[in-house]
PDB file of N, CA and C in Angstrom:
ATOM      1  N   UNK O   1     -15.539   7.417  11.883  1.00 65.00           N
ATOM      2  CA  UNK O   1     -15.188   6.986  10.550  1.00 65.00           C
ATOM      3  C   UNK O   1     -13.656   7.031  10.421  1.00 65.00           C
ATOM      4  N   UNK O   2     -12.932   5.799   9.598  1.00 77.00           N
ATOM      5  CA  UNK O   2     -11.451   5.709   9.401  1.00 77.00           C
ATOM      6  C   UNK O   2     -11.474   6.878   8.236  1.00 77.00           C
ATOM      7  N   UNK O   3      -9.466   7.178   8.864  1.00 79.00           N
ATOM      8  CA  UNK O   3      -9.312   8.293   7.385  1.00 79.00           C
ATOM      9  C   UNK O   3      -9.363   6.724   5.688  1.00 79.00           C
ATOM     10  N   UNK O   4      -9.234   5.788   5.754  1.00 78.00           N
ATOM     11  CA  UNK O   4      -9.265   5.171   5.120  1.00 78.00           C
ATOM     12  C   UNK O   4     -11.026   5.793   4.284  1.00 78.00           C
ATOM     13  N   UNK O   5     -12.197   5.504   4.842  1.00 81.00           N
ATOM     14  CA  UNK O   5     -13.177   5.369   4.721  1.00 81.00           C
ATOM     15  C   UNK O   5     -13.694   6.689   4.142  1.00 81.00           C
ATOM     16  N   UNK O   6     -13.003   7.687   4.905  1.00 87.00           N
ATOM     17  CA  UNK O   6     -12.672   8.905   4.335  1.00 87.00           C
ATOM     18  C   UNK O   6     -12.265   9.234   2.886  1.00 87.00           C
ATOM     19  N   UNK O   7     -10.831   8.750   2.681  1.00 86.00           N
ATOM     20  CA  UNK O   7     -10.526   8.374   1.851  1.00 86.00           C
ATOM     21  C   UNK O   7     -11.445   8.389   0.366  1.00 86.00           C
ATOM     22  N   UNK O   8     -12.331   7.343   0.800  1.00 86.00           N
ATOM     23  CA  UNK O   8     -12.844   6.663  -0.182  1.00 86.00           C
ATOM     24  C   UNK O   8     -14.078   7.442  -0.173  1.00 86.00           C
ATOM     25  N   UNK O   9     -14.124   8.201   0.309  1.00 89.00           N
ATOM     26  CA  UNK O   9     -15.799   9.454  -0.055  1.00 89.00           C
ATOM     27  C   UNK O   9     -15.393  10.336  -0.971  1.00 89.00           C
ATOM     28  N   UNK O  10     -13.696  10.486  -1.257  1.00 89.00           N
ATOM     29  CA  UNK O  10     -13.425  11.697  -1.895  1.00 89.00           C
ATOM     30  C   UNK O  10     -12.606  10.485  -3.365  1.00 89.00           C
ATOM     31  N   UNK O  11     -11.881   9.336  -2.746  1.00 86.00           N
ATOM     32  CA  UNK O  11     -11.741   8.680  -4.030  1.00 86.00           C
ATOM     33  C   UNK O  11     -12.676   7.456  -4.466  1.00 86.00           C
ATOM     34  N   UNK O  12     -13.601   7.264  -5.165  1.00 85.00           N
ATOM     35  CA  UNK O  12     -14.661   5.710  -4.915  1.00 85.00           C
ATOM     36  C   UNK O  12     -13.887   4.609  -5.599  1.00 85.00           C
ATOM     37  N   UNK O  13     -12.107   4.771  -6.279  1.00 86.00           N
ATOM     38  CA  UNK O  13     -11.768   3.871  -7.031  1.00 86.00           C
ATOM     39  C   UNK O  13     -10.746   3.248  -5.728  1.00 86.00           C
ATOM     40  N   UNK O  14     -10.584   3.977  -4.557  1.00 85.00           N
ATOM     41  CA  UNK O  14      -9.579   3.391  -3.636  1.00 85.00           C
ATOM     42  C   UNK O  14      -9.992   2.025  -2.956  1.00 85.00           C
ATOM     43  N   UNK O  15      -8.847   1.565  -2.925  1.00 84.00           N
ATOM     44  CA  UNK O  15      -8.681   0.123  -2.510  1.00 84.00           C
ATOM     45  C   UNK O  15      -7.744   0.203  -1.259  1.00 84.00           C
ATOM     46  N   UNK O  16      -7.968  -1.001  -0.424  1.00 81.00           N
ATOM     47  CA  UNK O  16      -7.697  -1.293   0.708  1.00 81.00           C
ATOM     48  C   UNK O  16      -7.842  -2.299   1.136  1.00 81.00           C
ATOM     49  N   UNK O  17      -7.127  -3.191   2.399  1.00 82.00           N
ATOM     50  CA  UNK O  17      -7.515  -4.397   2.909  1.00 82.00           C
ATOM     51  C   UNK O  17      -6.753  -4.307   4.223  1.00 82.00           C
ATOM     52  N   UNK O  18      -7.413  -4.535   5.118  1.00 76.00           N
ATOM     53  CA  UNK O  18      -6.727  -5.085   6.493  1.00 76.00           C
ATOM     54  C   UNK O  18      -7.114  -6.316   6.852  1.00 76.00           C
ATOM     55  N   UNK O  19      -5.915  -6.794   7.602  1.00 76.00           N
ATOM     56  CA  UNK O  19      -6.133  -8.616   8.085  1.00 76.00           C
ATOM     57  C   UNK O  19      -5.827  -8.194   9.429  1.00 76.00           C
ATOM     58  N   UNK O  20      -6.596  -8.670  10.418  1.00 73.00           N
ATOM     59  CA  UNK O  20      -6.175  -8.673  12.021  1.00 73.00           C
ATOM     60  C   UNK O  20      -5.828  -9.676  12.034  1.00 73.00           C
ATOM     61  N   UNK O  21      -5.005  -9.838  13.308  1.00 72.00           N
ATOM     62  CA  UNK O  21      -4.895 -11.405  13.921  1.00 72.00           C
ATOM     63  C   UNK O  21      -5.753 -11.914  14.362  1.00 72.00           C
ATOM     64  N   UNK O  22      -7.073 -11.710  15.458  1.00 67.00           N
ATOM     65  CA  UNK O  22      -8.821 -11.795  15.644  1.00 67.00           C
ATOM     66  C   UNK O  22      -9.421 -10.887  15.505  1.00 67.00           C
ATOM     67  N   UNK O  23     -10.616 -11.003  15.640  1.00 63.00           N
ATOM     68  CA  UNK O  23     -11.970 -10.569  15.156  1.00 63.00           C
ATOM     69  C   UNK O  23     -11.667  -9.122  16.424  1.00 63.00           C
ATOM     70  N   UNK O  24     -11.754  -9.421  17.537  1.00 66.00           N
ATOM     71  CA  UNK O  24     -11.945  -8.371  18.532  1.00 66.00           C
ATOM     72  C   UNK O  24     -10.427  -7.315  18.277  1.00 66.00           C
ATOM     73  N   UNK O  25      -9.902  -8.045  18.131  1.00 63.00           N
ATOM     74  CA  UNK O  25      -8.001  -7.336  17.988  1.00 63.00           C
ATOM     75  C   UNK O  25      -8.176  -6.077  16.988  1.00 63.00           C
ATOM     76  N   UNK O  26      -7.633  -5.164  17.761  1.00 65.00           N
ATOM     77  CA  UNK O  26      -7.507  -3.679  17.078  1.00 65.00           C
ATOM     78  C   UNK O  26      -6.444  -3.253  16.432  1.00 65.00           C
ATOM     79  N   UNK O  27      -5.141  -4.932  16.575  1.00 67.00           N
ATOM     80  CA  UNK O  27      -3.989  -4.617  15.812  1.00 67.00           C
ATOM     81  C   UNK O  27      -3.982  -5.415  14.377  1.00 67.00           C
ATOM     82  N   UNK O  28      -3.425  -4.805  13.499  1.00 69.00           N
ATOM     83  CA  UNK O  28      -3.502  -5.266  12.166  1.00 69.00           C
ATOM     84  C   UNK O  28      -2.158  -6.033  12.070  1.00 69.00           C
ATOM     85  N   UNK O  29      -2.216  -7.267  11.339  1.00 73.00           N
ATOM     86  CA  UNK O  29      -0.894  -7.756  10.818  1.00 73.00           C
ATOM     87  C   UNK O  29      -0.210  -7.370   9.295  1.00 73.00           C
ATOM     88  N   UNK O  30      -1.546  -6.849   8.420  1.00 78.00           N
ATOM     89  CA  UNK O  30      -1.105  -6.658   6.952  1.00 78.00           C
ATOM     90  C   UNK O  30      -2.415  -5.700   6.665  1.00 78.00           C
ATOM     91  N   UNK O  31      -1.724  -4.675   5.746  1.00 78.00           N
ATOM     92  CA  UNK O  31      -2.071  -3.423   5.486  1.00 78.00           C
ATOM     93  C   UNK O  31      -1.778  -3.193   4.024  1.00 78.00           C
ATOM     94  N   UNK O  32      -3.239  -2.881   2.866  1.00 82.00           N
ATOM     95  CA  UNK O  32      -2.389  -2.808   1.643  1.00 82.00           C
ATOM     96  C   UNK O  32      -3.440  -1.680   1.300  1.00 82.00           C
ATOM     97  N   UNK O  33      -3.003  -0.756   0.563  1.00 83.00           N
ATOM     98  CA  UNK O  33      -3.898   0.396  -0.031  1.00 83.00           C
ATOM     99  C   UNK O  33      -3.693   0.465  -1.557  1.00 83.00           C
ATOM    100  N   UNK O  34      -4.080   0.944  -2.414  1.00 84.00           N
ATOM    101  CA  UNK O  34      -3.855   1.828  -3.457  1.00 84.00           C
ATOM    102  C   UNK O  34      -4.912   3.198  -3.725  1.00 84.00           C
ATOM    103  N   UNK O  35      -4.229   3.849  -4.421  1.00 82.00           N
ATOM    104  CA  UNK O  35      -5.588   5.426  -4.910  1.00 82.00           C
ATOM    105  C   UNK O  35      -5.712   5.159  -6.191  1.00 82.00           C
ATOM    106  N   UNK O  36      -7.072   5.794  -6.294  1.00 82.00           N
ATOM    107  CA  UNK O  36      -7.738   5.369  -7.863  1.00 82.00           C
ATOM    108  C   UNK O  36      -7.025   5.847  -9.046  1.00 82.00           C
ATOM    109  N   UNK O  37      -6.211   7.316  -8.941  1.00 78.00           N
ATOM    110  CA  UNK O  37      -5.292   7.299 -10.388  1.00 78.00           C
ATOM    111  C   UNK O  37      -4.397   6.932 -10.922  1.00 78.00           C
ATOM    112  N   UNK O  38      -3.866   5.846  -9.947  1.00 76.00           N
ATOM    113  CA  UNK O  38      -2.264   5.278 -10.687  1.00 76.00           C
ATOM    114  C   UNK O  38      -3.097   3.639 -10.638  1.00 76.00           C
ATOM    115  N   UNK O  39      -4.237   2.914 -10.524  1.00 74.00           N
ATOM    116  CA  UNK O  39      -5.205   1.859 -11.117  1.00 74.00           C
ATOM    117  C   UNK O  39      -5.575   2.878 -12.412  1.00 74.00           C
ATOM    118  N   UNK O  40      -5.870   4.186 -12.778  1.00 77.00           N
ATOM    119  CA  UNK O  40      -6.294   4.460 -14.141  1.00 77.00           C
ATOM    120  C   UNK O  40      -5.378   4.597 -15.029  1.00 77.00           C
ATOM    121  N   UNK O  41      -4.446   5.108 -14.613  1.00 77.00           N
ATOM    122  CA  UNK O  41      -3.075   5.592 -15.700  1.00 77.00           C
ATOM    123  C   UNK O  41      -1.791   4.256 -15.373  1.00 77.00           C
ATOM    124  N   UNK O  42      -2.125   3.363 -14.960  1.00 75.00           N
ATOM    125  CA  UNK O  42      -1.264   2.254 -14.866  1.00 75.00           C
ATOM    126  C   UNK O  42      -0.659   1.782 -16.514  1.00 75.00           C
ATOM    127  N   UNK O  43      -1.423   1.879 -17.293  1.00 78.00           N
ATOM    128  CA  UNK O  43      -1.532   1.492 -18.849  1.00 78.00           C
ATOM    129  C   UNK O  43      -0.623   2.468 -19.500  1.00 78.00           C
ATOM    130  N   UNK O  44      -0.692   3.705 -19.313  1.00 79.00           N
ATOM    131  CA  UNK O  44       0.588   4.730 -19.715  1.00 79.00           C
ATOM    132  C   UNK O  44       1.769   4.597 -19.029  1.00 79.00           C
ATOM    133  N   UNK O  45       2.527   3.977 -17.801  1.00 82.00           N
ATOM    134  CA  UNK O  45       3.426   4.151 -17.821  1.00 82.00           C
ATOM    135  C   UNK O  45       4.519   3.202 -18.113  1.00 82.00           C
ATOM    136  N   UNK O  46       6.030   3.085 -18.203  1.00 81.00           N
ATOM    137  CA  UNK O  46       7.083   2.354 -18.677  1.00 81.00           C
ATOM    138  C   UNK O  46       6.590   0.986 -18.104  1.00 81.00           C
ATOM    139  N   UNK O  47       7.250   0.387 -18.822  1.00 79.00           N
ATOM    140  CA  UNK O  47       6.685  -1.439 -18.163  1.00 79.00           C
ATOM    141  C   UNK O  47       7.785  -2.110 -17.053  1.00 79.00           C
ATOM    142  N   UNK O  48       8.277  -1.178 -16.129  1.00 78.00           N
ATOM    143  CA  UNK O  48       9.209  -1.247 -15.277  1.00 78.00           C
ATOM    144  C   UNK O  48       8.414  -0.984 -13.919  1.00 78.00           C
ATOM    145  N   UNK O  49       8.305  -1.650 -13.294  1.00 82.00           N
ATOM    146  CA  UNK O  49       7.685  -2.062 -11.636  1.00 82.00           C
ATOM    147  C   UNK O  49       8.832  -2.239 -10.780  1.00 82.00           C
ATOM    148  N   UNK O  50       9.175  -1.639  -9.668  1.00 85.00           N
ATOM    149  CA  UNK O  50       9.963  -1.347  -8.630  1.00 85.00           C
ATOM    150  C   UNK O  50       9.164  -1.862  -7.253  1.00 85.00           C
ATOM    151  N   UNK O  51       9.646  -2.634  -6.638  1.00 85.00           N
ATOM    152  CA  UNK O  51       9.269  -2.873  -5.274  1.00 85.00           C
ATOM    153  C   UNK O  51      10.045  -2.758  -4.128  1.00 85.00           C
ATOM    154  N   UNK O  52      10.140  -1.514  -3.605  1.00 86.00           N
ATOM    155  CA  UNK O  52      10.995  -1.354  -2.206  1.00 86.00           C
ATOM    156  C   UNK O  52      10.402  -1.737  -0.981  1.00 86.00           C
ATOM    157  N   UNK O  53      11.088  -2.232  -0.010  1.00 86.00           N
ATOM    158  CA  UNK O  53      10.913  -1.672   1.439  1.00 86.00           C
ATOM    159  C   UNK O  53      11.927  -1.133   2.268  1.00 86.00           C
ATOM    160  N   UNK O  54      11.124  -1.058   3.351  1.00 86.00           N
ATOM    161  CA  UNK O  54      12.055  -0.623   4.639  1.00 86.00           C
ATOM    162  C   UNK O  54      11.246  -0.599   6.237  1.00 86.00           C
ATOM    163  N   UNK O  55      12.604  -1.092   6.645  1.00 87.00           N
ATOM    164  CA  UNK O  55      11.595  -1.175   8.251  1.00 87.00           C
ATOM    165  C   UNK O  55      11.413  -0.255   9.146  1.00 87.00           C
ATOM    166  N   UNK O  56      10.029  -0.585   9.813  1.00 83.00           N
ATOM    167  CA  UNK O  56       9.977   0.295  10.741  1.00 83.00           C
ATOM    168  C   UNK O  56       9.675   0.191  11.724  1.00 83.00           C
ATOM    169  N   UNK O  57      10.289   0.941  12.298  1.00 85.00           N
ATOM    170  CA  UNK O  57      11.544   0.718  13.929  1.00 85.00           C
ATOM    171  C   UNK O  57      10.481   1.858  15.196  1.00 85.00           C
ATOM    172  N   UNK O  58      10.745   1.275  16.248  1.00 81.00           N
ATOM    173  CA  UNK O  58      10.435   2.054  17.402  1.00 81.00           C
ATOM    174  C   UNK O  58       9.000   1.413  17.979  1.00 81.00           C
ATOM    175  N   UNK O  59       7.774   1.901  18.081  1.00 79.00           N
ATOM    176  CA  UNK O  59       6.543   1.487  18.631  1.00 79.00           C
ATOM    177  C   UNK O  59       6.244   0.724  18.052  1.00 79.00           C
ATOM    178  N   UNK O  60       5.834   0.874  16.487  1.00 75.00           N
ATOM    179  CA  UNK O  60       5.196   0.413  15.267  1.00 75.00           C
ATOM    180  C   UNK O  60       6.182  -0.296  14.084  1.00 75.00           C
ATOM    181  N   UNK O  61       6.293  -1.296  15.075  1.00 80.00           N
ATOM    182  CA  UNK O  61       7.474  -2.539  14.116  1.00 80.00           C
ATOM    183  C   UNK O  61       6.647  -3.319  12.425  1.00 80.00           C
ATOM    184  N   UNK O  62       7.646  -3.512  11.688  1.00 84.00           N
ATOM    185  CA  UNK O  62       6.992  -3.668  10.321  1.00 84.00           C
ATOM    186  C   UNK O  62       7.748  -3.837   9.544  1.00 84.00           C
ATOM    187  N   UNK O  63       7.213  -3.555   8.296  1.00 87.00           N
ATOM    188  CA  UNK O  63       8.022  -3.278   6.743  1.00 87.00           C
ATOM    189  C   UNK O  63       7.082  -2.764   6.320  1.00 87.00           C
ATOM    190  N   UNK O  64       7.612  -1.287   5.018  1.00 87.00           N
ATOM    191  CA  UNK O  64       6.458  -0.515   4.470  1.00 87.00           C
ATOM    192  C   UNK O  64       7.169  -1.271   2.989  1.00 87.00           C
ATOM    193  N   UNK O  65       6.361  -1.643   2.487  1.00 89.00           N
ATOM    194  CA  UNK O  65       6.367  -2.181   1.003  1.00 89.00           C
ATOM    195  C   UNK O  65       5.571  -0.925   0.404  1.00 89.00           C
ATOM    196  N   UNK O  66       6.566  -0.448  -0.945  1.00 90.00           N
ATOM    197  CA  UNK O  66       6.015   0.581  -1.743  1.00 90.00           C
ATOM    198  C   UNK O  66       6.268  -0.177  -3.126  1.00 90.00           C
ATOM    199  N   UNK O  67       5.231   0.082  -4.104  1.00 88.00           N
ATOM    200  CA  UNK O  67       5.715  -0.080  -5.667  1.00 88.00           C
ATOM    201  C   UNK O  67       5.385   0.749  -6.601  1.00 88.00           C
ATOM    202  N   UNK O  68       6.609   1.230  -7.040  1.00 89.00           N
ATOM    203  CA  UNK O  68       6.469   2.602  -7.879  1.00 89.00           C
ATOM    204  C   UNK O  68       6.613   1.983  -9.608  1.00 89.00           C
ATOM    205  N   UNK O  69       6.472   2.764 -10.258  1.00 87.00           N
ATOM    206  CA  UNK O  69       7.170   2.712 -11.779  1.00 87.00           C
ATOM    207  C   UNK O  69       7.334   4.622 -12.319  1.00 87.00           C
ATOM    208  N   UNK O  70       7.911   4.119 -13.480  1.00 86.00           N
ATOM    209  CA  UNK O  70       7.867   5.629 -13.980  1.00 86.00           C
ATOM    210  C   UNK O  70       7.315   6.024 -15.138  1.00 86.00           C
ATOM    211  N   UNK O  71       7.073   7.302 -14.999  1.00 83.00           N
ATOM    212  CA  UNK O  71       6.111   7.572 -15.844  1.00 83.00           C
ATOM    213  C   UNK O  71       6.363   8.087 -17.297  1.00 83.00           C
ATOM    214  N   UNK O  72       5.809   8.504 -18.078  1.00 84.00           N
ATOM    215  CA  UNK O  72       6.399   8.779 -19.251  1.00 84.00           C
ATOM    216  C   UNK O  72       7.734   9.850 -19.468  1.00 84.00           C
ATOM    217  N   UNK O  73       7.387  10.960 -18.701  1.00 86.00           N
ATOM    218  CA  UNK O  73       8.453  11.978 -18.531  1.00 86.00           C
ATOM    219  C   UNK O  73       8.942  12.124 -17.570  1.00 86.00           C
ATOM    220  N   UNK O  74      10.023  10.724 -17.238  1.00 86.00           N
ATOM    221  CA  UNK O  74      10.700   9.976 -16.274  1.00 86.00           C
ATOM    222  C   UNK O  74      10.492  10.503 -14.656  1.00 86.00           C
ATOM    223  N   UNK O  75       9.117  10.656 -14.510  1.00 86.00           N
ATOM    224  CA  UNK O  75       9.116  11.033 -13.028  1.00 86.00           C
ATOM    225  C   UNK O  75       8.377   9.790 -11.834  1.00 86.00           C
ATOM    226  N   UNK O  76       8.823   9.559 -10.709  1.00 87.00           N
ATOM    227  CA  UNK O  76       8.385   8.176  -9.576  1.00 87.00           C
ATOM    228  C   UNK O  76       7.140   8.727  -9.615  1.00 87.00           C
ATOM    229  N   UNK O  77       6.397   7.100  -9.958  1.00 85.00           N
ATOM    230  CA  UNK O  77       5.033   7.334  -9.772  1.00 85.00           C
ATOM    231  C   UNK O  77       4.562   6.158  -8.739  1.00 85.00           C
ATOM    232  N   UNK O  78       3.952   6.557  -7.443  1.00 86.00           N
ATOM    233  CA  UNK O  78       4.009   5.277  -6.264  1.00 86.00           C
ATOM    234  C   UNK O  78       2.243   4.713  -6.936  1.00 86.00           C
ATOM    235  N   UNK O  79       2.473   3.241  -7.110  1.00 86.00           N
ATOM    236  CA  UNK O  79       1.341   2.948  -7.307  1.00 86.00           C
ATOM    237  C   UNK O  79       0.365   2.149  -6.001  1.00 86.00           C
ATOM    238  N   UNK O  80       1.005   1.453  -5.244  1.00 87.00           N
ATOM    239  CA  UNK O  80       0.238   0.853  -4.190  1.00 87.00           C
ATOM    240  C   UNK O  80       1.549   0.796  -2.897  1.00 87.00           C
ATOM    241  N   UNK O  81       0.994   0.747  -1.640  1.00 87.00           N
ATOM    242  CA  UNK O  81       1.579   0.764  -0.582  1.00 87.00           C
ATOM    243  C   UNK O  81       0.824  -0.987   0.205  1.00 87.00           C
ATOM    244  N   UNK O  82       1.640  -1.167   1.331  1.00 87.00           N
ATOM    245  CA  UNK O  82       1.463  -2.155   2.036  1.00 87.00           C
ATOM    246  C   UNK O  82       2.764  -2.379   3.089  1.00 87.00           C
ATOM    247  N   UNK O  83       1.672  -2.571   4.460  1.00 84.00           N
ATOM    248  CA  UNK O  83       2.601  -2.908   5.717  1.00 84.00           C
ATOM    249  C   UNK O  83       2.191  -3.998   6.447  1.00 84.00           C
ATOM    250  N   UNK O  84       3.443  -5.014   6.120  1.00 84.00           N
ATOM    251  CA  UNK O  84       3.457  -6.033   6.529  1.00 84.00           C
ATOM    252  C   UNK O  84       3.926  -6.463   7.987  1.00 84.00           C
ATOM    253  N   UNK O  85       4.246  -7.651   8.867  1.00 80.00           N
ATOM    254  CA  UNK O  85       5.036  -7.944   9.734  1.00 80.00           C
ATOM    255  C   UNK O  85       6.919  -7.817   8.971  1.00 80.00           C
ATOM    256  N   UNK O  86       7.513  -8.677   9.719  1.00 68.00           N
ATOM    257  CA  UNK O  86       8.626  -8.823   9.159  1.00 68.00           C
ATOM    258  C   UNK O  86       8.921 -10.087   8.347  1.00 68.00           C
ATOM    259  N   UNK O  87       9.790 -10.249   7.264  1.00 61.00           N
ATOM    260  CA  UNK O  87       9.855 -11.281   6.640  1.00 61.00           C
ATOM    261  C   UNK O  87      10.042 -12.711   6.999  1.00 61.00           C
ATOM    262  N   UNK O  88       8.972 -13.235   6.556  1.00 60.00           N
ATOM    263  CA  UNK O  88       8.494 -14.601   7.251  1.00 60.00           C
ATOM    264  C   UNK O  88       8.353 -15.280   6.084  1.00 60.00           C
ATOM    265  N   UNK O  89       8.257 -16.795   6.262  1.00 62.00           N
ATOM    266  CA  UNK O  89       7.936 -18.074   4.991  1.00 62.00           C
ATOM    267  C   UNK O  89       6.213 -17.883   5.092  1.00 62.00           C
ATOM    268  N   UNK O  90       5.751 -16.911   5.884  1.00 61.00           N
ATOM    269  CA  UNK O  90       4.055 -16.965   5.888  1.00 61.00           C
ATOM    270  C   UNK O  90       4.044 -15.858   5.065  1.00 61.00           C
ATOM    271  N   UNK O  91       4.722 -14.714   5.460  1.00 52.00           N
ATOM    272  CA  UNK O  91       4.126 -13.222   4.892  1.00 52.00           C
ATOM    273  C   UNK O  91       4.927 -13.229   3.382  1.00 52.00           C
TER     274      UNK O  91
END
């Protein structure tokens, strides 16, 4: 069992998606998650959405896309993650 799958025994609101390049291929091209309490409390916080990345370097080439906002008593709240290839007119 994936820790993803895992995951989702202890949260049932988590979300996820992987895209391979084929069916047999064990490498992923795009990777997106979120956890079920920042989909519940999305409605309480500031109406300000932040989208960073940054690449990542060495074995496991990429970009980690994070999007945070903040929360009422101005603290980073990460709402969904995703790892893409590198910036392309596809991705």
């Amino acid at each position: 069992m994936s820790y993803f799958a895992k995951v989702r025994l202890v949260d049932p609101n988590f979300v996820f998606d992987i895209q391979t390049m084929k069916f047999k291929d064990k490498r992923f091209t795009r990777y997106f998650w979120c956890f079920g309490p920042p989909k519940k409390t999305y409605k309480l916080l500031r109406p300000v959405v932040v989208i960073d990345r940054t690449f990542l370097k060495g074995r496991y080439r990429g970009t980690l896309l994070t999007t945070i906002a903040i929360c009422p008593s101005n603290h980073i709240f990460p709402l969904a993650f995703s790892i893409t290839g590198s910036e392309t007119t596809k991705s």
